[in-house]
Short mmCIF file of C-alpha atoms in Angstrom, two decimals:
data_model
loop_
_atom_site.label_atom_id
_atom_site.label_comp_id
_atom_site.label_asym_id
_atom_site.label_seq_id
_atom_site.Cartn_x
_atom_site.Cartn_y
_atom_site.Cartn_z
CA UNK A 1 -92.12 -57.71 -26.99
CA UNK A 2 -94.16 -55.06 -25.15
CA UNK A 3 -94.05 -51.72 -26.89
CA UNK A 4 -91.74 -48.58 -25.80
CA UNK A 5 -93.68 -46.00 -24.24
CA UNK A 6 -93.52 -42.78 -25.55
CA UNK A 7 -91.68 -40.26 -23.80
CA UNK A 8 -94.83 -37.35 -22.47
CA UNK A 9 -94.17 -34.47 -24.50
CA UNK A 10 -93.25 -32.31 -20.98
CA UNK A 11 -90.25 -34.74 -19.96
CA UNK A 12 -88.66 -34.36 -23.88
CA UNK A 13 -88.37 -30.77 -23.61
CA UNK A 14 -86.83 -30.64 -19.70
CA UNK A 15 -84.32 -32.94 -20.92
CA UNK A 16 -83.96 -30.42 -24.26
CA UNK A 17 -83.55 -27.60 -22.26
CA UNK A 18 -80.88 -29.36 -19.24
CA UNK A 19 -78.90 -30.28 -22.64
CA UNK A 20 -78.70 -27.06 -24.34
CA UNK A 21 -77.57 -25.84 -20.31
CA UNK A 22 -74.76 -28.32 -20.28
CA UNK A 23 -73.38 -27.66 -23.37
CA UNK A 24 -73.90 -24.31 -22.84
CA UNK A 25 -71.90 -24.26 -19.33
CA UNK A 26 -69.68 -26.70 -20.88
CA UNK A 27 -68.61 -24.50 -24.02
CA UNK A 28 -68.35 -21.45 -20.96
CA UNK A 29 -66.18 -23.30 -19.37
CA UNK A 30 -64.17 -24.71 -22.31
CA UNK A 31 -63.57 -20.73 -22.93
CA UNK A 32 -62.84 -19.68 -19.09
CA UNK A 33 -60.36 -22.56 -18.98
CA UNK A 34 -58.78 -21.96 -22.45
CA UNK A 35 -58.45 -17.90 -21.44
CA UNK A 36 -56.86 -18.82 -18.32
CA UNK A 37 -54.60 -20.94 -19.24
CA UNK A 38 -53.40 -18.53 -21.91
CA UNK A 39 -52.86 -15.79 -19.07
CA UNK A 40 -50.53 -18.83 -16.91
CA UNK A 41 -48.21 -19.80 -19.59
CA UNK A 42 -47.63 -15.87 -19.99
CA UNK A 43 -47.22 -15.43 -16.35
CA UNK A 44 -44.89 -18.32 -16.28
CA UNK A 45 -42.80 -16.56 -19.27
CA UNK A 46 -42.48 -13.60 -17.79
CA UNK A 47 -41.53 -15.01 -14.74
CA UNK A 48 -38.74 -16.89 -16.18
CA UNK A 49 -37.58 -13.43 -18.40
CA UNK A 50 -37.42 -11.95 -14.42
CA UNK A 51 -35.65 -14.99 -13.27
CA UNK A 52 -33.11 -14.64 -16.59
CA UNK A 53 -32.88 -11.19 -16.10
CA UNK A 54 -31.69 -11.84 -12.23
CA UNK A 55 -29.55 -13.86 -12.79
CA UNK A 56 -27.27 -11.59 -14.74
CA UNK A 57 -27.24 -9.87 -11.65
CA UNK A 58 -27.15 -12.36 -9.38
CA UNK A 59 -26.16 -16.18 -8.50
CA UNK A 60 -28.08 -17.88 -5.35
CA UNK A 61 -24.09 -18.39 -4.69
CA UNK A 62 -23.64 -15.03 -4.52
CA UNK A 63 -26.45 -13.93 -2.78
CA UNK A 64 -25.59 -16.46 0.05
CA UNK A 65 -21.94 -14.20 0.24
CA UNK A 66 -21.85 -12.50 3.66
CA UNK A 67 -21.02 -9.05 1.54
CA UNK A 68 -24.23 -9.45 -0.14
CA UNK A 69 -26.07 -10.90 3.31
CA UNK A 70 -24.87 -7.42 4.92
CA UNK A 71 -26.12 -5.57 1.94
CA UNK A 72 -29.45 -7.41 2.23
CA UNK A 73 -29.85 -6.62 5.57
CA UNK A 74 -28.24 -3.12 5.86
CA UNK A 75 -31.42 -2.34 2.72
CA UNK A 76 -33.70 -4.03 4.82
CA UNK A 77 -33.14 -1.44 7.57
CA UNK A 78 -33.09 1.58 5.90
CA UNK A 79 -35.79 0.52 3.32
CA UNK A 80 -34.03 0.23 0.15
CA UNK A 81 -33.00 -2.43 -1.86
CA UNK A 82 -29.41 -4.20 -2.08
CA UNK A 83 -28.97 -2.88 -5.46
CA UNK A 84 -29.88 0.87 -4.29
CA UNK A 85 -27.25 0.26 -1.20
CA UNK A 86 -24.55 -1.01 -2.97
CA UNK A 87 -24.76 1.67 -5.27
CA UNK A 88 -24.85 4.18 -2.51
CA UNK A 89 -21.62 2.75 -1.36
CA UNK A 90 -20.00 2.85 -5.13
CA UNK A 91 -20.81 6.38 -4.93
CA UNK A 92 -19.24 6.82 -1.78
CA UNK A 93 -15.83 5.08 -2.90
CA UNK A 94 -15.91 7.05 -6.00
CA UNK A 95 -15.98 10.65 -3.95
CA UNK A 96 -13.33 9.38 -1.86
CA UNK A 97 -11.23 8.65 -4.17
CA UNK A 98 -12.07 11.73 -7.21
CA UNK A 99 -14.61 14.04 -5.17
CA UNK A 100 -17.24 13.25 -7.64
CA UNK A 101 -19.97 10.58 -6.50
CA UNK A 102 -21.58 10.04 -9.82
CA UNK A 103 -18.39 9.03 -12.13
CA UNK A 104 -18.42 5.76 -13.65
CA UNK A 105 -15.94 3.20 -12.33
CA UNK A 106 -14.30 2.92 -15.86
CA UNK A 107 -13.49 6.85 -15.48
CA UNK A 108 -12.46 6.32 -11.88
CA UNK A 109 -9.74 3.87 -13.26
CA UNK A 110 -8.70 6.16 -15.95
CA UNK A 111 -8.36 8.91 -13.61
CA UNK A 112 -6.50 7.60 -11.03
CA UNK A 113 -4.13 6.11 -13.70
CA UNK A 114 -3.47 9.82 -15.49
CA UNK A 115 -2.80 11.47 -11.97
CA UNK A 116 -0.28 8.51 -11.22
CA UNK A 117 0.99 9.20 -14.58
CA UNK A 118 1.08 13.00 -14.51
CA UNK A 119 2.59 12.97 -10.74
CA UNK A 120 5.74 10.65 -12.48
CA UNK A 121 5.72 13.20 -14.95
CA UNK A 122 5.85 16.45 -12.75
CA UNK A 123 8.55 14.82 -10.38
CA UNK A 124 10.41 13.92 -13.16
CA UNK A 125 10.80 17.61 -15.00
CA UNK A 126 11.68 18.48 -11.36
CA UNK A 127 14.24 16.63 -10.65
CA UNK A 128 12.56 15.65 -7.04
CA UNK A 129 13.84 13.04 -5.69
CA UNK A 130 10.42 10.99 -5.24
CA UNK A 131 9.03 7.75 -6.51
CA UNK A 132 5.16 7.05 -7.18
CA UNK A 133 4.79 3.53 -8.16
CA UNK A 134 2.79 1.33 -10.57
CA UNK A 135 0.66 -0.79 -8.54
CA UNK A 136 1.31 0.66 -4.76
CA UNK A 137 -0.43 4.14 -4.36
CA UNK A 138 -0.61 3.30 -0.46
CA UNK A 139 3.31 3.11 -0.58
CA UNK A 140 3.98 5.91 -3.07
CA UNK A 141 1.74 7.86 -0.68
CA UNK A 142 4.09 7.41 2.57
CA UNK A 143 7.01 7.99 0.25
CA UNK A 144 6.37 11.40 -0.78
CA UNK A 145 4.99 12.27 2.98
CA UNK A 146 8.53 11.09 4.03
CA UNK A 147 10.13 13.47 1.48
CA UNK A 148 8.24 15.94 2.81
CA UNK A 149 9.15 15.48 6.13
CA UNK A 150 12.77 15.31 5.11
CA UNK A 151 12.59 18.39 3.23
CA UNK A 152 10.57 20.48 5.85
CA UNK A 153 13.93 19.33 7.73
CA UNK A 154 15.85 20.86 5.04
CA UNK A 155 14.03 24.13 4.93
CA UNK A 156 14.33 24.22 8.86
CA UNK A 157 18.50 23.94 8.58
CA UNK A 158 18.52 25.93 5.56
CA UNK A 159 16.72 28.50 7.03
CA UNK A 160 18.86 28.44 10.70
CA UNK A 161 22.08 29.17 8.03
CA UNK A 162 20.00 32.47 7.04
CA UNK A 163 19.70 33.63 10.62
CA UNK A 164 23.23 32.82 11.38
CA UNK A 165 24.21 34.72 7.99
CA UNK A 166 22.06 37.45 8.73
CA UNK A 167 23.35 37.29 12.40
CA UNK A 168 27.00 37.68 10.89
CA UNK A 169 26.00 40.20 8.06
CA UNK A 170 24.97 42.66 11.01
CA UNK A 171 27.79 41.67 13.10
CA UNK A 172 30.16 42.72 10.49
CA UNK A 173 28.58 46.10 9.62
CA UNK A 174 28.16 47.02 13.16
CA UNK A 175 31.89 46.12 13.47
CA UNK A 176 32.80 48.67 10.37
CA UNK A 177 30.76 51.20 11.30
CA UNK A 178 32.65 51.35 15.27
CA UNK A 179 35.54 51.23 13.11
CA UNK A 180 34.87 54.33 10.87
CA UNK A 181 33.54 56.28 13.77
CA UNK A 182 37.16 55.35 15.99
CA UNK A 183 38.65 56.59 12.64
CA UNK A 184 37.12 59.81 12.75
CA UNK A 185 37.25 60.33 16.10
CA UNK A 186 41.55 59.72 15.79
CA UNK A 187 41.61 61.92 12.69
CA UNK A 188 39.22 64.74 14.34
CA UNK A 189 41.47 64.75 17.60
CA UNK A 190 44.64 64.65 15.24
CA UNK A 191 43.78 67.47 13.68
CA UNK A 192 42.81 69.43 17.00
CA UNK A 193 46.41 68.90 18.21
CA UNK A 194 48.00 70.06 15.07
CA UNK A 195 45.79 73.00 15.32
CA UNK A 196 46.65 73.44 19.48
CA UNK A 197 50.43 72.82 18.44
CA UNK A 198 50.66 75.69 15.90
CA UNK A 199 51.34 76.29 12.24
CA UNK A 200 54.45 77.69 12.80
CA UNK A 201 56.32 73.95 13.95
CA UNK A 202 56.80 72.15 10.53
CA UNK A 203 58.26 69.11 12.44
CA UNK A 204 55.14 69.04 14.81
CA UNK A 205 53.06 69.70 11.39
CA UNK A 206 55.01 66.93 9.72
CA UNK A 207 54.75 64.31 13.03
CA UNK A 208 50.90 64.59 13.15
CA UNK A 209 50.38 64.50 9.19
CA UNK A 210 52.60 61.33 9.33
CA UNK A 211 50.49 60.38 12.20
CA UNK A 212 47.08 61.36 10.40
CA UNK A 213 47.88 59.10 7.29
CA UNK A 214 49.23 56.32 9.33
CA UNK A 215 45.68 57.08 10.97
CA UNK A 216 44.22 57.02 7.56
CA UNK A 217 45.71 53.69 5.93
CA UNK A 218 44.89 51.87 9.22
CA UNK A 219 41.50 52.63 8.81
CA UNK A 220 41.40 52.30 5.49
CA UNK A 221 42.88 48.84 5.40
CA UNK A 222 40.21 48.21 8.56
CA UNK A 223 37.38 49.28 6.03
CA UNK A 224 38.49 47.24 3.46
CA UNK A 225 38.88 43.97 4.93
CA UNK A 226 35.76 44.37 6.71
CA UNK A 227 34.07 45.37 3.53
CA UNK A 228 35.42 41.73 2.48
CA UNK A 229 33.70 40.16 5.37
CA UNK A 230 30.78 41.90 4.45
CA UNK A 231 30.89 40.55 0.84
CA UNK A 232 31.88 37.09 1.41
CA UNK A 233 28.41 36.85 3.95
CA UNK A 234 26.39 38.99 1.51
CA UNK A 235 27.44 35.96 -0.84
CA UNK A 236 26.64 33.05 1.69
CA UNK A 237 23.50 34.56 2.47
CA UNK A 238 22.55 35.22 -1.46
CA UNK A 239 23.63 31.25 -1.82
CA UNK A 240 21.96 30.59 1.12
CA UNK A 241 18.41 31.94 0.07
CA UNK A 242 19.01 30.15 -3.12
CA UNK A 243 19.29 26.96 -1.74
CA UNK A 244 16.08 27.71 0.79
CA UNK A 245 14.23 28.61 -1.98
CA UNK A 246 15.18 25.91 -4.11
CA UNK A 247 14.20 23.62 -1.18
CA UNK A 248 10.80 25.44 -0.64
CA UNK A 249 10.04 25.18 -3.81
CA UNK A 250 10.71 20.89 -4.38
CA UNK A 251 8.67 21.09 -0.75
CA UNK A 252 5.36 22.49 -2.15
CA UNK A 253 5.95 20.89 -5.42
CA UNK A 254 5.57 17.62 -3.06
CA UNK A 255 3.02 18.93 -0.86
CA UNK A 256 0.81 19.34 -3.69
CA UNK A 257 1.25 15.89 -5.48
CA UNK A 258 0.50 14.58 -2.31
CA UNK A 259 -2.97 16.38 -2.24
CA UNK A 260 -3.88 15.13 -5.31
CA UNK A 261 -4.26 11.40 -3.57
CA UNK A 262 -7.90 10.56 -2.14
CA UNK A 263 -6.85 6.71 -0.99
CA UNK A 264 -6.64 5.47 2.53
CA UNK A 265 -3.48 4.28 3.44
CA UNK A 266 -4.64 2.75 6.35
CA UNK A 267 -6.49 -0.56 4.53
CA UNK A 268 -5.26 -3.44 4.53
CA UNK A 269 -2.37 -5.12 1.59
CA UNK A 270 -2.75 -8.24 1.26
CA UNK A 271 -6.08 -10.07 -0.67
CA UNK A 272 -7.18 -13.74 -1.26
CA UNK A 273 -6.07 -15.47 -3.97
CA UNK A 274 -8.83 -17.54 -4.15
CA UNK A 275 -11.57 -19.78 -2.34
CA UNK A 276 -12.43 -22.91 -0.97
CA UNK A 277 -15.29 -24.17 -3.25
CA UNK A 278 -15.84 -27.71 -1.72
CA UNK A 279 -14.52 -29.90 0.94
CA UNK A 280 -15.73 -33.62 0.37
CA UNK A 281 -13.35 -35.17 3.11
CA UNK A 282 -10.61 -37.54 2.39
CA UNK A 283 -8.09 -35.14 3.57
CA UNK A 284 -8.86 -33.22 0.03
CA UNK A 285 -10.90 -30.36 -0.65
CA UNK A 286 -11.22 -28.15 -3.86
CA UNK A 287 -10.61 -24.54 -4.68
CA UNK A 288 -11.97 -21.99 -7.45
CA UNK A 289 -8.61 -21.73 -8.92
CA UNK A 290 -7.70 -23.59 -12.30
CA UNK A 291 -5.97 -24.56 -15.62
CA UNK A 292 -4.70 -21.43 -17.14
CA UNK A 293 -4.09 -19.57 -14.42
CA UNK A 294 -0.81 -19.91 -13.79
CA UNK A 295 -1.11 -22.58 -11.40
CA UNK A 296 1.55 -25.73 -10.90
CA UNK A 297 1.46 -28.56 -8.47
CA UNK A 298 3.23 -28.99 -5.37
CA UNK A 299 1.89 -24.95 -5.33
CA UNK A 300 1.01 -24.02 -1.59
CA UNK A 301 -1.50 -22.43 0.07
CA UNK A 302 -2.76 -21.05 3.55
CA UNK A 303 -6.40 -21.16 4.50
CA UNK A 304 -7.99 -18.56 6.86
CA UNK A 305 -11.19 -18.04 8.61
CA UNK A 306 -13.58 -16.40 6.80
CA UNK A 307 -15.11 -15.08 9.25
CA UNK A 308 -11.84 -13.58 10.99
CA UNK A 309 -10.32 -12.71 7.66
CA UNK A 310 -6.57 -12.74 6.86
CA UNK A 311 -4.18 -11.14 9.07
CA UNK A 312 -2.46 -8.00 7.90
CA UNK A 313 1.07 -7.74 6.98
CA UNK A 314 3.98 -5.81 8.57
CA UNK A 315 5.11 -2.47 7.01
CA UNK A 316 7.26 0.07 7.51
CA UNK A 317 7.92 0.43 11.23
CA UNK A 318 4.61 -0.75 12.61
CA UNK A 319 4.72 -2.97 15.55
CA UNK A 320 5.26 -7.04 14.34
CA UNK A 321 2.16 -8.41 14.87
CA UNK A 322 1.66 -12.38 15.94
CA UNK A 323 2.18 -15.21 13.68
CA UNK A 324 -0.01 -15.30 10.06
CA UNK A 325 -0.93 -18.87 11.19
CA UNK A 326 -4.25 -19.95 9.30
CA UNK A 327 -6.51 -22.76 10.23
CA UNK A 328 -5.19 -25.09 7.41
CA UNK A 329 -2.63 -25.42 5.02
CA UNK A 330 -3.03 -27.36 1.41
CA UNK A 331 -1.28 -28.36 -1.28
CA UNK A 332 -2.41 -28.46 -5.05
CA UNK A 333 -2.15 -32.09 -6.69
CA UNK A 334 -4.45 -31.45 -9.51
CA UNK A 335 -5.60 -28.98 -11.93
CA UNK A 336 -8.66 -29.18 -13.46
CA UNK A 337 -10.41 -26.81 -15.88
CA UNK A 338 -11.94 -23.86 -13.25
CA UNK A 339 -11.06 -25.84 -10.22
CA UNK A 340 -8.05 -27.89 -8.60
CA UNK A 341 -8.05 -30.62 -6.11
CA UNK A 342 -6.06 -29.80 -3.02
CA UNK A 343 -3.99 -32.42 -0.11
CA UNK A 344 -4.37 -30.78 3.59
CA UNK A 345 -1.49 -30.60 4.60
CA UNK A 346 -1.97 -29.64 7.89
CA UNK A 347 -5.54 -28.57 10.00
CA UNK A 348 -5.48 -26.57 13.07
CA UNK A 349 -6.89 -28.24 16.64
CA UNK A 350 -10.73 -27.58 16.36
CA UNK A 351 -10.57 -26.59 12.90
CA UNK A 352 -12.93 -27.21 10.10
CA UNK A 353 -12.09 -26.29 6.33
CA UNK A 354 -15.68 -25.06 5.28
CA UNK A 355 -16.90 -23.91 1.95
CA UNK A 356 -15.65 -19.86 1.16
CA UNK A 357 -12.94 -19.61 3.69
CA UNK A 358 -10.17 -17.72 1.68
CA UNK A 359 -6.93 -18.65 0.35
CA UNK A 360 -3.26 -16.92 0.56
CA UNK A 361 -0.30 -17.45 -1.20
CA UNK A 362 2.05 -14.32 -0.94
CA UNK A 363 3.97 -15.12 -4.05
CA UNK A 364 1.11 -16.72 -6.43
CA UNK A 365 -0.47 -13.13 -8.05
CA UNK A 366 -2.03 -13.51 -11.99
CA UNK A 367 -2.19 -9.70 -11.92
CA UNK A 368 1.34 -8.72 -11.19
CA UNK A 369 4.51 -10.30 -10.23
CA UNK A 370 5.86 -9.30 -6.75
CA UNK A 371 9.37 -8.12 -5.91
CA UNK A 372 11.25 -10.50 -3.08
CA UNK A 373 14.36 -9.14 -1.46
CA UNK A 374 15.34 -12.72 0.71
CA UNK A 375 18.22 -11.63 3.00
CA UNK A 376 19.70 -13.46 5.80
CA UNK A 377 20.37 -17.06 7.58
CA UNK A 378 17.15 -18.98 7.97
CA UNK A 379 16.30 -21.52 9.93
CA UNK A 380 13.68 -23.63 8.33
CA UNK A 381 13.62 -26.81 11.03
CA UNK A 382 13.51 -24.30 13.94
CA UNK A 383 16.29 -26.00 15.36
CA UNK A 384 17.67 -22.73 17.23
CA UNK A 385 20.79 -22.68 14.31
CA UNK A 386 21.11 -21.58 10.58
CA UNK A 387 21.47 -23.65 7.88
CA UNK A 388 23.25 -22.33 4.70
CA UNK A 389 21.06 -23.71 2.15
CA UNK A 390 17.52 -22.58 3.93
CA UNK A 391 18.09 -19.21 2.32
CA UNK A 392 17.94 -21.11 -1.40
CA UNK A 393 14.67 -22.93 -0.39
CA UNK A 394 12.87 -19.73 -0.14
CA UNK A 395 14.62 -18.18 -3.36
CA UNK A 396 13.62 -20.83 -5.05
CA UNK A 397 9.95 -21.12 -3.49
CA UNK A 398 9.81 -17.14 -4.88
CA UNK A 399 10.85 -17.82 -8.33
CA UNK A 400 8.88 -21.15 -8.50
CA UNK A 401 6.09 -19.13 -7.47
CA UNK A 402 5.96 -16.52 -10.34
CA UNK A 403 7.59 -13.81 -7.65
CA UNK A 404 11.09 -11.41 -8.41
CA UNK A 405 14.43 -11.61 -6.53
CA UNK A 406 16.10 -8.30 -5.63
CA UNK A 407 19.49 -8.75 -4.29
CA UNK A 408 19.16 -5.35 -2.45
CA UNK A 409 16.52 -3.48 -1.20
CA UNK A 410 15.20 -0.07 -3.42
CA UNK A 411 12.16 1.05 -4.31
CA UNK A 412 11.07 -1.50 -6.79
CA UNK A 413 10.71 -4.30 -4.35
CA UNK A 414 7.65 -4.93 -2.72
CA UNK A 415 8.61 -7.42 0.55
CA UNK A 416 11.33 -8.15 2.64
CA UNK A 417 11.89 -11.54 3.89
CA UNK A 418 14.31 -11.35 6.43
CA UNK A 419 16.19 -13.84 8.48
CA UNK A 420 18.18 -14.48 11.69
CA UNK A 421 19.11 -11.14 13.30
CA UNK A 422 22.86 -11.76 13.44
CA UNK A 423 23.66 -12.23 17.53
CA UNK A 424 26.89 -10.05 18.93
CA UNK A 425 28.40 -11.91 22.06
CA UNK A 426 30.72 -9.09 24.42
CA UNK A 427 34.53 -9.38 23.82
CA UNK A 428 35.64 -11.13 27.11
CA UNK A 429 38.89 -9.23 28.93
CA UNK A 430 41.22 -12.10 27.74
CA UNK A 431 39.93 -12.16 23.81
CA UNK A 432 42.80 -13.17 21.16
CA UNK A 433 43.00 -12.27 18.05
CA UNK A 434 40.80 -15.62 16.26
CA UNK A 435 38.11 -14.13 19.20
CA UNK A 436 38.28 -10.00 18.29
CA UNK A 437 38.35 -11.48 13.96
CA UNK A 438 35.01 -13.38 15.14
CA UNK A 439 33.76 -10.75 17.25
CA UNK A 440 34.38 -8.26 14.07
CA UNK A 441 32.42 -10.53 11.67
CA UNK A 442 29.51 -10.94 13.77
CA UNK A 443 29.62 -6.77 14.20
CA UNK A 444 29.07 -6.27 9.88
CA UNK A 445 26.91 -8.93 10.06
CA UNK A 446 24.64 -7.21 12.20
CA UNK A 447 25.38 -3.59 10.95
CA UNK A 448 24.37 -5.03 7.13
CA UNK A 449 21.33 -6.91 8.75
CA UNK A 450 20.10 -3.48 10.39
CA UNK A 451 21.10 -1.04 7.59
CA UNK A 452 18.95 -3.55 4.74
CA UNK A 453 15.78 -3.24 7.45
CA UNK A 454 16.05 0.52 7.70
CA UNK A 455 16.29 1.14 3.92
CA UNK A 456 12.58 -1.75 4.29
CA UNK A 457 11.64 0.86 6.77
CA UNK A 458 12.02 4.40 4.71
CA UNK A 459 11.02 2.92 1.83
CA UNK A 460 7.77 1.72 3.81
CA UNK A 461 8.42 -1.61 2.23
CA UNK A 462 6.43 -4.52 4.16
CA UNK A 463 8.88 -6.72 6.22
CA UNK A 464 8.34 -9.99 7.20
CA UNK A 465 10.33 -12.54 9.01
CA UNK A 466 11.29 -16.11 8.12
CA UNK A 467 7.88 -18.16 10.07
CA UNK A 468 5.38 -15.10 8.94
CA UNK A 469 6.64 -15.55 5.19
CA UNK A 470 5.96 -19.55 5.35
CA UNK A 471 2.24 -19.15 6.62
CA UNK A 472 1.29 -16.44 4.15
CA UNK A 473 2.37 -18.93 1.42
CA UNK A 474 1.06 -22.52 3.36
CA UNK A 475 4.31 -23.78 3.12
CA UNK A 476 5.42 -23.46 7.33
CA UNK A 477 4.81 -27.73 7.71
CA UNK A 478 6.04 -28.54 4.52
CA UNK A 479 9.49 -26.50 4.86
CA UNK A 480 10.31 -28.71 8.28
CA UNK A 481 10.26 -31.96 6.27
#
C-alpha cells in the first residue's frame, strides 16, 4: 500500500480557518434564527389577544350586517372608525331623548322609566283625565296631545260663557242704572208739581205723596229684582271663572307632561321577531328563534325583504296603506335548541328566501304580551260572505299566540282587528215590516262597527283589517284551507 501523503502545512490551516468560519456563521445563525423566532411566536400571540379581543366586539356575522356595512362606510368617509361613528350616533339618540349626549344607556333607561313613572304619578294627584302607558310612549304621547286639544276646546267654550256673562253682567247694570235715573227723574218732577200745586191743597198734597210712594215702591221693587239679576250673573260668572280656571290649570298641567317627552312619534311600531339564519332548499329553511322562547309548532310567520323592510302598521286615522304581503310565509315544524326548522308555506312570484331577511309575527312577542280587541264578521276564504266561526279562528290564533283578548276597546289594548264593515241597503218605498226589522239591524250593526273604530281612532290605537292582520302573522294561505 503506497503511503498517505501528508497534508502541506499551508492547506491544514485554510481548512482550520474555513472551519472555525462555518461554525462560527453557523452558531450566528443558530442565534439570528432562535431570536427571531422568539419575536414570531410573540407576534402571533398578540395577534390572537387582538383577534380575542375583537371578537367581543365583533362577529364576521355581524360585521357582514348592512347596519354595520353603513357604519363602515359612513367612518370611511368622514375618517373615523365604526366604533367612533356608532358612538357618535349613541350620543345623538341619547340627547334626543334626555338633552344630555354623554349619559350612559343604563341611565337613559332609568330615566325615561322615572319620568313615565312620575307623569302617572302627577296625573294621578290631579285627577286629569290622561293615560301614559307602560310600553307605548309613542301612544301615550298622542293621548295627552289629544287631551290637550280637547281641553284648549274647553277653555275656548268656557271662556265664550265669561264674555256672555260679562256681556249680561253689564247689560243688567246698565238696565238698573236707566232705571234709578227714570226714578229720579218721576220723583224730581213729582215733587215740582206738588210744589207748583201749592201747600195749601192737602188733597193735591195727599194725591202726589200717594203718587210719589207708588213712584217709590215701583222703583224700589225695579231695583231689587234687578239687583237679583245682577247677583245671580255675578254668581255664574264667579262659577264660571272657576271652572276656566280649573280647566286652565289641568291644560298646562298637560302641556307640561307633554314637554317632558324627547321621542319621535313618527318611527315606525312594529319590529322583527327574528331572522332567517339558513335556507338549504327542500321547501325548509331555518330561523334564529328556539327552545325556550316561547315558541310552539304550527306557529306562523311572515318573511319580508330585507332590503325593503317591513311595512308599517295603521294607526289612529292615518290613511290604510296596501296589503302587509311579504315575500314568503313559513311555518315552524321543529324546535331545536337556538334555532327551528321552518315549512314555506307559500313564496311570492320571483321571490327568493335569502339568509337575514326578517321575520313578523304580530302576536308572537317574548317581551310583552299584546292586547287584541277582534271585532266583527270575517271572512277568512274571501268568498265575498261572513262566516260565523271565522271570528273564533283569529281569537284563538291570538290566544294560541301568547296575545290578550279585549272584548271592548280602552286604553289597555294595543290593536284592533276589525272585520266586515256591516253594509246598509236603502229601505225600498214598499218595505214591510220583516224588511224595516232587517233594515234596523243592519243600522246598529253599522253604528257599533263605527263607534268601536272611533274609540281605535282617539285612543290612537293601531287598526288593522281582517287580510292585513293574516300577513303580519304568515297565516293569510293557511287561514283559506
Amino acid at each position: 500500500m503506497a503511503p498517505i501523503a501528508p497534508i502541506p502545512q499551508n492547506s491544514r490551516a485554510g481548512l482550520i480557518t474555513s472551519v472555525v468560519v462555518f461554525v462560527v456563521l453557523f452558531v450566528t445563525a443558530t442565534i439570528c434564527a432562535i431570536y427571531y423566532g422568539t419575536q414570531w411566536q410573540a407576534e402571533i400571540v398578540k395577534s390572537k389577544e387582538a383577534m380575542s379581543a375583537l371578537a367581543d366586539t365583533a362577529t364576521p356575522k355581524d360585521v357582514a350586517l348592512p347596519e354595520v356595512q353603513a357604519i363602515s362606510q359612513d367612518a370611511r368617509k368622514r375618517g373615523m372608525t365604526g366604533i367612533q361613528v356608532a358612538l357618535e350616533q349613541r350620543s345623538a339618540e341619547a340627547k334626543i331623548i334626555t338633552g344630555n349626549p354623554a349619559e350612559a344607556v343604563a341611565d337613559i333607561t332609568a330615566d325615561t322609566r322615572a319620568t313615565v313613572d312620575a307623569v302617572k304619578s302627577q296625573l294621578a294627584a290631579a285627577k286629569v283625565p290622561a293615560t301614559v302607558g307602560e310600553d307605548n310612549l309613542l301612544a301615550s304621547l298622542k293621548t295627552l296631545a289629544t287631551q290637550i286639544v280637547t281641553l284648549n276646546s274647553a277653555v275656548a267654550a268656557e271662556q265664550a260663557k265669561v264674555a256672555a256673562a260679562t256681556a249680561d253682567t253689564a247689560a243688567a247694570v246698565k238696565s238698573r242704572e236707566a232705571l234709578l235715573k227714570e226714578k229720579d227723574t218721576a220723583i224730581a218732577a213729582a215733587k215740582q208739581e206738588a210744589m207748583d200745586a201749592g201747600k195749601g191743597v192737602s188733597d193735591r198734597e195727599a194725591a202726589n205723596a200717594a203718587k210719589i210712594a207708588d213712584i217709590q215702591k215701583a222703583a224700589d221693587d225695579a231695583a231689587k229684582q234687578q239687583q237679583q239679576i245682577t247677583t245671580a250673573a255675578q254668581n255664574e260668572l264667579t262659577k264660571v271663572q272657576a271652572e276656566l280656571k280649573k280647566a286652565l290649570d289641568s291644560y298646562s298641567r298637560l302641556q307640561r307632561q307633554l314637554a317632558q317627552y324627547r321621542l319621535d312619534p313618527t318611527k315606525g311600531l312594529l319590529r322583527p321577531a327574528g331572522e332567517i339564519t339558513r335556507s338549504p332548499g327542500n321547501n325548509t329553511v331555518f330561523i334564529n328563534l328556539g327552545q325556550g322562547q316561547e315558541l310552539s309548532l304550527g306557529l306562523t310567520f311572515e318573511v319580508y325583504d330585507r332590503r325593503t323592510g317591513i311595512p308599517q302598521l295603521t294607526q289612529g286615522n292615518s290613511p290604510v296603506p296596501e296589503l302587509a304581503a311579504g315575500k314568503a310565509s313559513i311555518e315552524v315544524i321543529r324546535i331545536m335548541p337556538g334555532t327551528s326548522e321552518c315549512r314555506i308555506i307559500r313564496v311570492a312570484t320571483g321571490m327568493t328566501i335569502v339568509e337575514g331577511d326578517p321575520i313578523v309575527n304580530l302576536v308572537y312577542n317574548t317581551h310583552t304580551k299584546f292586547n287584541f280587541c277582534v271585532y266583527g264578521e270575517f271572512d277568512l276564504a274571501n268568498t265575498g260572505s261572513p262566516t260565523a266561526g271565522d271570528v273564533d279562528v283569529i281569537r284563538r290564533l291570538v290566544t294560541q299566540w301568547g296575545g290578550g283578548l279585549m272584548d271592548h276597546v280602552s286604553i289597555d289594548t294595543d290593536f284592533l282587528v276589525l272585520g266586515k264593515e256591516p253594509v246598509v241597503l236603502p229601505l225600498p218605498d214598499n218595505a214591510n215590516d220583516i224588511d224595516r226589522e232587517r233594515h234596523d239591524k243592519a243600522q246598529k250593526a253599522l253604528d257599533a262597527f263605527l263607534e268601536i273604530e272611533g274609540q281605535a281612532i282617539h285612543l290612537n290605537i293601531p287598526t288593522l283589517n281582517q287580510n292585513r292582520f293574516l300577513y303580519f302573522v304568515g297565516y293569510y294561505d293557511q287561514a283559506k284551507r
